[in-house]
C-alpha positions as semicolon CSV with decimal commas, in nm:
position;residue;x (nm);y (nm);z (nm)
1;X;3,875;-9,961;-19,086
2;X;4,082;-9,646;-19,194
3;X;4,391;-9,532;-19,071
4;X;4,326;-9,105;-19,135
5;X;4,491;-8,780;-19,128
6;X;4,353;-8,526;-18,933
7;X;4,248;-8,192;-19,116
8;X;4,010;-7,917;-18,953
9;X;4,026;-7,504;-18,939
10;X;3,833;-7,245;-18,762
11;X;3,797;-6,924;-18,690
12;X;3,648;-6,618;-18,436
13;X;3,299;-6,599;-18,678
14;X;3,211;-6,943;-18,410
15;X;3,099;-6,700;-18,150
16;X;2,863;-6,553;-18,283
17;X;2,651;-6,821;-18,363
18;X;2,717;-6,941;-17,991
19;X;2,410;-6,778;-17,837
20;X;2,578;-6,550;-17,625
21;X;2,878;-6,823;-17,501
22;X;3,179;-6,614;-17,501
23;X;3,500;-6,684;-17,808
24;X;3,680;-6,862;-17,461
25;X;3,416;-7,117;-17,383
26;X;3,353;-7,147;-17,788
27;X;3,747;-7,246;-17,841
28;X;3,695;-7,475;-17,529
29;X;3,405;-7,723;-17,757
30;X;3,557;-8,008;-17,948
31;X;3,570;-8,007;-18,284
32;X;3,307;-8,240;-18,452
33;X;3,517;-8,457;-18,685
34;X;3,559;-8,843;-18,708
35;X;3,819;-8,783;-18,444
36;X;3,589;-8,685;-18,140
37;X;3,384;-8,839;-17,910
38;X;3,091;-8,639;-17,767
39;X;2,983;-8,683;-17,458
40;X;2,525;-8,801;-17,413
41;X;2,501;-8,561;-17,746
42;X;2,165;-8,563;-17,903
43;X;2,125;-8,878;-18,119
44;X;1,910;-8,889;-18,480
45;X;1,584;-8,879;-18,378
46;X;1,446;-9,089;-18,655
47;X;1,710;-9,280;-18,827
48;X;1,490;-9,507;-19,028
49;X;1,314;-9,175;-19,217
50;X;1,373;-8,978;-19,545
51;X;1,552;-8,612;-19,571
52;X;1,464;-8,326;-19,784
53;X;1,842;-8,402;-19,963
54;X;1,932;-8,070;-19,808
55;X;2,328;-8,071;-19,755
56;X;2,494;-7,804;-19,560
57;X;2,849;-7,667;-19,560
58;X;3,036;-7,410;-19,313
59;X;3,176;-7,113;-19,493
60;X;3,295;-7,083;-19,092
61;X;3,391;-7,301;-18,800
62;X;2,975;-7,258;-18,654
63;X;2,890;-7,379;-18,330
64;X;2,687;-7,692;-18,270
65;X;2,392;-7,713;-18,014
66;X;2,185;-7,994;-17,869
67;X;1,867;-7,793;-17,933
68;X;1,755;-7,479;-18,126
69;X;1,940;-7,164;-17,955
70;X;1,992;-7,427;-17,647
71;X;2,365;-7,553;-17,537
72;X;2,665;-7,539;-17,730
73;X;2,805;-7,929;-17,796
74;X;3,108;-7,877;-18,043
75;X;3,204;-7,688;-18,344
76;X;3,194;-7,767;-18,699
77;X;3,460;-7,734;-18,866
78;X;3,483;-7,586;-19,252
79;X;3,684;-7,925;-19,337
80;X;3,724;-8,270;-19,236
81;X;4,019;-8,474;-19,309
82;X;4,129;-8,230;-19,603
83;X;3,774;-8,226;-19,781
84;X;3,528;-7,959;-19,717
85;X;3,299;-8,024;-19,454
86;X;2,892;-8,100;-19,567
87;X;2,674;-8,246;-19,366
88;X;2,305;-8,361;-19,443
89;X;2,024;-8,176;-19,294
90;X;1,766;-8,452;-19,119
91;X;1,511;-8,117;-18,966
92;X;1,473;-7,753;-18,977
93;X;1,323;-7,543;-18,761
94;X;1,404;-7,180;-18,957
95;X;1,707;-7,085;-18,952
96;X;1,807;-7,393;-18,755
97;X;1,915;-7,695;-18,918
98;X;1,940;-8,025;-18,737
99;X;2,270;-8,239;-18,877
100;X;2,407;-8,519;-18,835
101;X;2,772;-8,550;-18,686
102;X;3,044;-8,759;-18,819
103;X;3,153;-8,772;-18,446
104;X;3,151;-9,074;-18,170
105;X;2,884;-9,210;-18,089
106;X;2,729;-9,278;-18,408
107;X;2,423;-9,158;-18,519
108;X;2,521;-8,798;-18,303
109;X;2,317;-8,549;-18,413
110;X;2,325;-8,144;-18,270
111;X;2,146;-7,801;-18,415
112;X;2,328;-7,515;-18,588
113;X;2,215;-7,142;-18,682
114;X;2,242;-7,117;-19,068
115;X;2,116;-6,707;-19,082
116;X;2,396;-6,481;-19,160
117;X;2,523;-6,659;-19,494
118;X;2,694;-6,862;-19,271
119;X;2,640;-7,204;-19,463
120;X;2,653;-7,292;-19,833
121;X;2,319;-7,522;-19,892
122;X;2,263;-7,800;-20,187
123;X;2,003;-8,044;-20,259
124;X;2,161;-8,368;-20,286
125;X;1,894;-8,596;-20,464
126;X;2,123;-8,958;-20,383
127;X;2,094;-9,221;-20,105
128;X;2,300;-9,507;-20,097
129;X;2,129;-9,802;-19,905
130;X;2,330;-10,101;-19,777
131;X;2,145;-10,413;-19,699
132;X;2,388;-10,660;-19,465
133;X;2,182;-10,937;-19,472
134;X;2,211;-10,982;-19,856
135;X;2,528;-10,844;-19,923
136;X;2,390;-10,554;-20,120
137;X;2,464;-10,223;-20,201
138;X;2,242;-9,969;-20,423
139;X;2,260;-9,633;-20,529
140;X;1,961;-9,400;-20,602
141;X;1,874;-9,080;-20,769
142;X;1,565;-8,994;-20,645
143;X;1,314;-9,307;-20,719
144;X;1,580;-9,432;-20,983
145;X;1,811;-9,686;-20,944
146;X;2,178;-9,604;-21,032
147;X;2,305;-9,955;-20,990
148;X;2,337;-10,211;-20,750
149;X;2,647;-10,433;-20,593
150;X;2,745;-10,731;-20,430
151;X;2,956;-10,620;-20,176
152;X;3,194;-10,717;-19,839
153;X;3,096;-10,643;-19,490
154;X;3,251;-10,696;-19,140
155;X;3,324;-11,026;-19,013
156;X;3,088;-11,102;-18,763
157;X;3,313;-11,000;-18,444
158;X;3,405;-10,689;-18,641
159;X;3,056;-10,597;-18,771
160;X;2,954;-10,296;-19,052
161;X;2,759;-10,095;-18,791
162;X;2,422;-10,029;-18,895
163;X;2,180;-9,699;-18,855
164;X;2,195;-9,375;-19,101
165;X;2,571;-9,230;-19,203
166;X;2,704;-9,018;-19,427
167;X;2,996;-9,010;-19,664
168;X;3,234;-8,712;-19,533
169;X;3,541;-8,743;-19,708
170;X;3,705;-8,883;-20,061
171;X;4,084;-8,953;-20,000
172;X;4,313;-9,017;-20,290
173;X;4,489;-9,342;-20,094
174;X;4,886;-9,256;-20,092
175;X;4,944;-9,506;-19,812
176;X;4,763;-9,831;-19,861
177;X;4,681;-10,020;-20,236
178;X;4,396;-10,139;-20,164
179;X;4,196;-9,859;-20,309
180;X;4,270;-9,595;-20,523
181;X;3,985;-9,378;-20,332
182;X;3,850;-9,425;-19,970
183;X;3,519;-9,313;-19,901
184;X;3,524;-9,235;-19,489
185;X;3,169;-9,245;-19,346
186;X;3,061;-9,082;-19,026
187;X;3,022;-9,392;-18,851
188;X;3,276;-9,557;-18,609
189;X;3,334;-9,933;-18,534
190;X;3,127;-10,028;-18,210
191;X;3,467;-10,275;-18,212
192;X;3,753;-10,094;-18,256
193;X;3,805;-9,804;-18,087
194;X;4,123;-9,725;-18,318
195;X;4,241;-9,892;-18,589
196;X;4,633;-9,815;-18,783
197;X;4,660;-9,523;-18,604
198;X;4,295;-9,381;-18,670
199;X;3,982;-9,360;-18,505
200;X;3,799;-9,681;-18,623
201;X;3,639;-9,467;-18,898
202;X;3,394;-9,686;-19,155
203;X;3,479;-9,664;-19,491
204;X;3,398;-9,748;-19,845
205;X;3,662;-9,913;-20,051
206;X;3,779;-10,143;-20,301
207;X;4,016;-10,471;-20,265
208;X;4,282;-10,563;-20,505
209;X;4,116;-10,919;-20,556
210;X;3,713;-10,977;-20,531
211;X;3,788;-11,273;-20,230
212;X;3,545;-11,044;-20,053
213;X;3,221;-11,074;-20,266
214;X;2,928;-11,179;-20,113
215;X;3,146;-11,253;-19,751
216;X;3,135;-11,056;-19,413
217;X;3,555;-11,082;-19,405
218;X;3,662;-10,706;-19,344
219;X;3,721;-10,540;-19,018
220;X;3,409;-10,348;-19,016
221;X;3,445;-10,160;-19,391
222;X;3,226;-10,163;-19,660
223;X;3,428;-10,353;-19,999
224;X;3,297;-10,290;-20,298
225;X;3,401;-10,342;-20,646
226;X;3,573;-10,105;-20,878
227;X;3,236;-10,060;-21,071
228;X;3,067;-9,974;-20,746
229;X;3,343;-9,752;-20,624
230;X;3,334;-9,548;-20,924
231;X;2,987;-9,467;-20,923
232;X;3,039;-9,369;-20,597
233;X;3,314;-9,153;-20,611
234;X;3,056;-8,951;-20,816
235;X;2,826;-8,858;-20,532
236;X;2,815;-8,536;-20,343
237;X;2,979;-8,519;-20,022
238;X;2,723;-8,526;-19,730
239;X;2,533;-8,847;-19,920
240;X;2,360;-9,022;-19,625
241;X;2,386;-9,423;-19,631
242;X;2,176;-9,590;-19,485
243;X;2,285;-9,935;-19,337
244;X;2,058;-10,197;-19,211
């Protein structure tokens, strides 16, 4: 688990991509970082299937909906926890893009109106998939393998939740020495509702001895070695993970 800073910004462009809700009831939504908790949003529809690799980031705060043009959820913020904010695009319907959230509960999904330049879009042509069971970690570009990893999981009253995430931040770690970079995910600890002050975020990280190889002994994290970690410090933000 991560103990994290909280970052986010926003501005009066949200309204109008609220569908007529007013800049009030727009400044009302919560903000959808790995701080929130939504309450019965929409959840991924289809976590088990391939994207496009289309990744989306804000150039405003835009408002999130739980259908196309249907009712405003949150807002999305231009940055979360001091990196710019992209998210990966799982359907489109036009201009509508449907997202996943790094919010509470995991696997939160909404809808948000991309016409008006108000998103910056890349293709992002990595996965990373995670396989519990074995231990295993691989990265891929495209059909190519980039490398694969033995790596730790969550102990088994702690578990690694499983189901399709995506890597939001990449923190230079000034607190802890475990890891020179922490890679926070978008899922949350079904376990830990906070952990060191945060929000029981899931992260990527390394360990300062390899103890954790091949063992489910973290508190829900994924460990990885230093090899691993710097291959995956590499990928664009908005990478989905899939964990199983």
């Amino acid at each position: 688990m991560l103990a994290l800073l909280t970052s986010g910004c926003g501005d009066d462009g949200a309204a109008a991509q609220s569908g007529g809700t007013s800049q009030e009831e727009v400044t009302a939504l919560a903000e959808a970082t790995t701080f929130t908790a939504l309450e019965n949003p929409p959840l991924d529809p289809a976590p088990e299937a391939a994207t496009e690799g289309e990744v989306l980031h804000p150039k405003r705060e835009l408002v999130v909906h739980d259908a196309v043009d249907g009712k405003p959820i949150a807002r999305l913020p231009e940055k979360q926890i001091e990196s710019p904010t992209w998210v990966p695009v799982i359907a489109r319907e036009g201009d509508w893009a449907q997202i996943l959230l790094p919010t509470r509960p995991n696997g939160s999904a909404g809808w948000i109106n991309t016409a008006d330049d108000a998103v910056e879009s890349a293709n992002n042509d990595y996965v990373v998939n995670v396989d519990l069971a074995s231990f295993s970690l691989e990265i891929l570009k495209g059909d190519e393998q980039v490398g694969e990893w033995t790596i730790g999981i969550g102990k088994p009253e702690f578990p690694t939740p499983t189901g399709r995430a995506f890597i939001i931040a990449s923190i230079e770690e000034t607190v802890n020495t475990y890891s020179p970079i922490v890679l926070p995910l978008s899922s949350h600890s079904d376990s830990h509702e906070t952990f060191g002050g945060g929000p029981g975020t899931v992260g990527i990280h390394t360990w300062p001895d390899n103890s954790f190889v091949g063992e489910a002994n973290s508190d829900g994290c994924i460990r990885v070695t230093q090899e691993a970690l710097d291959q995956l410090v590499k990928l664009p933000l908005g990478t989905i993970i899939n964990i199983t």
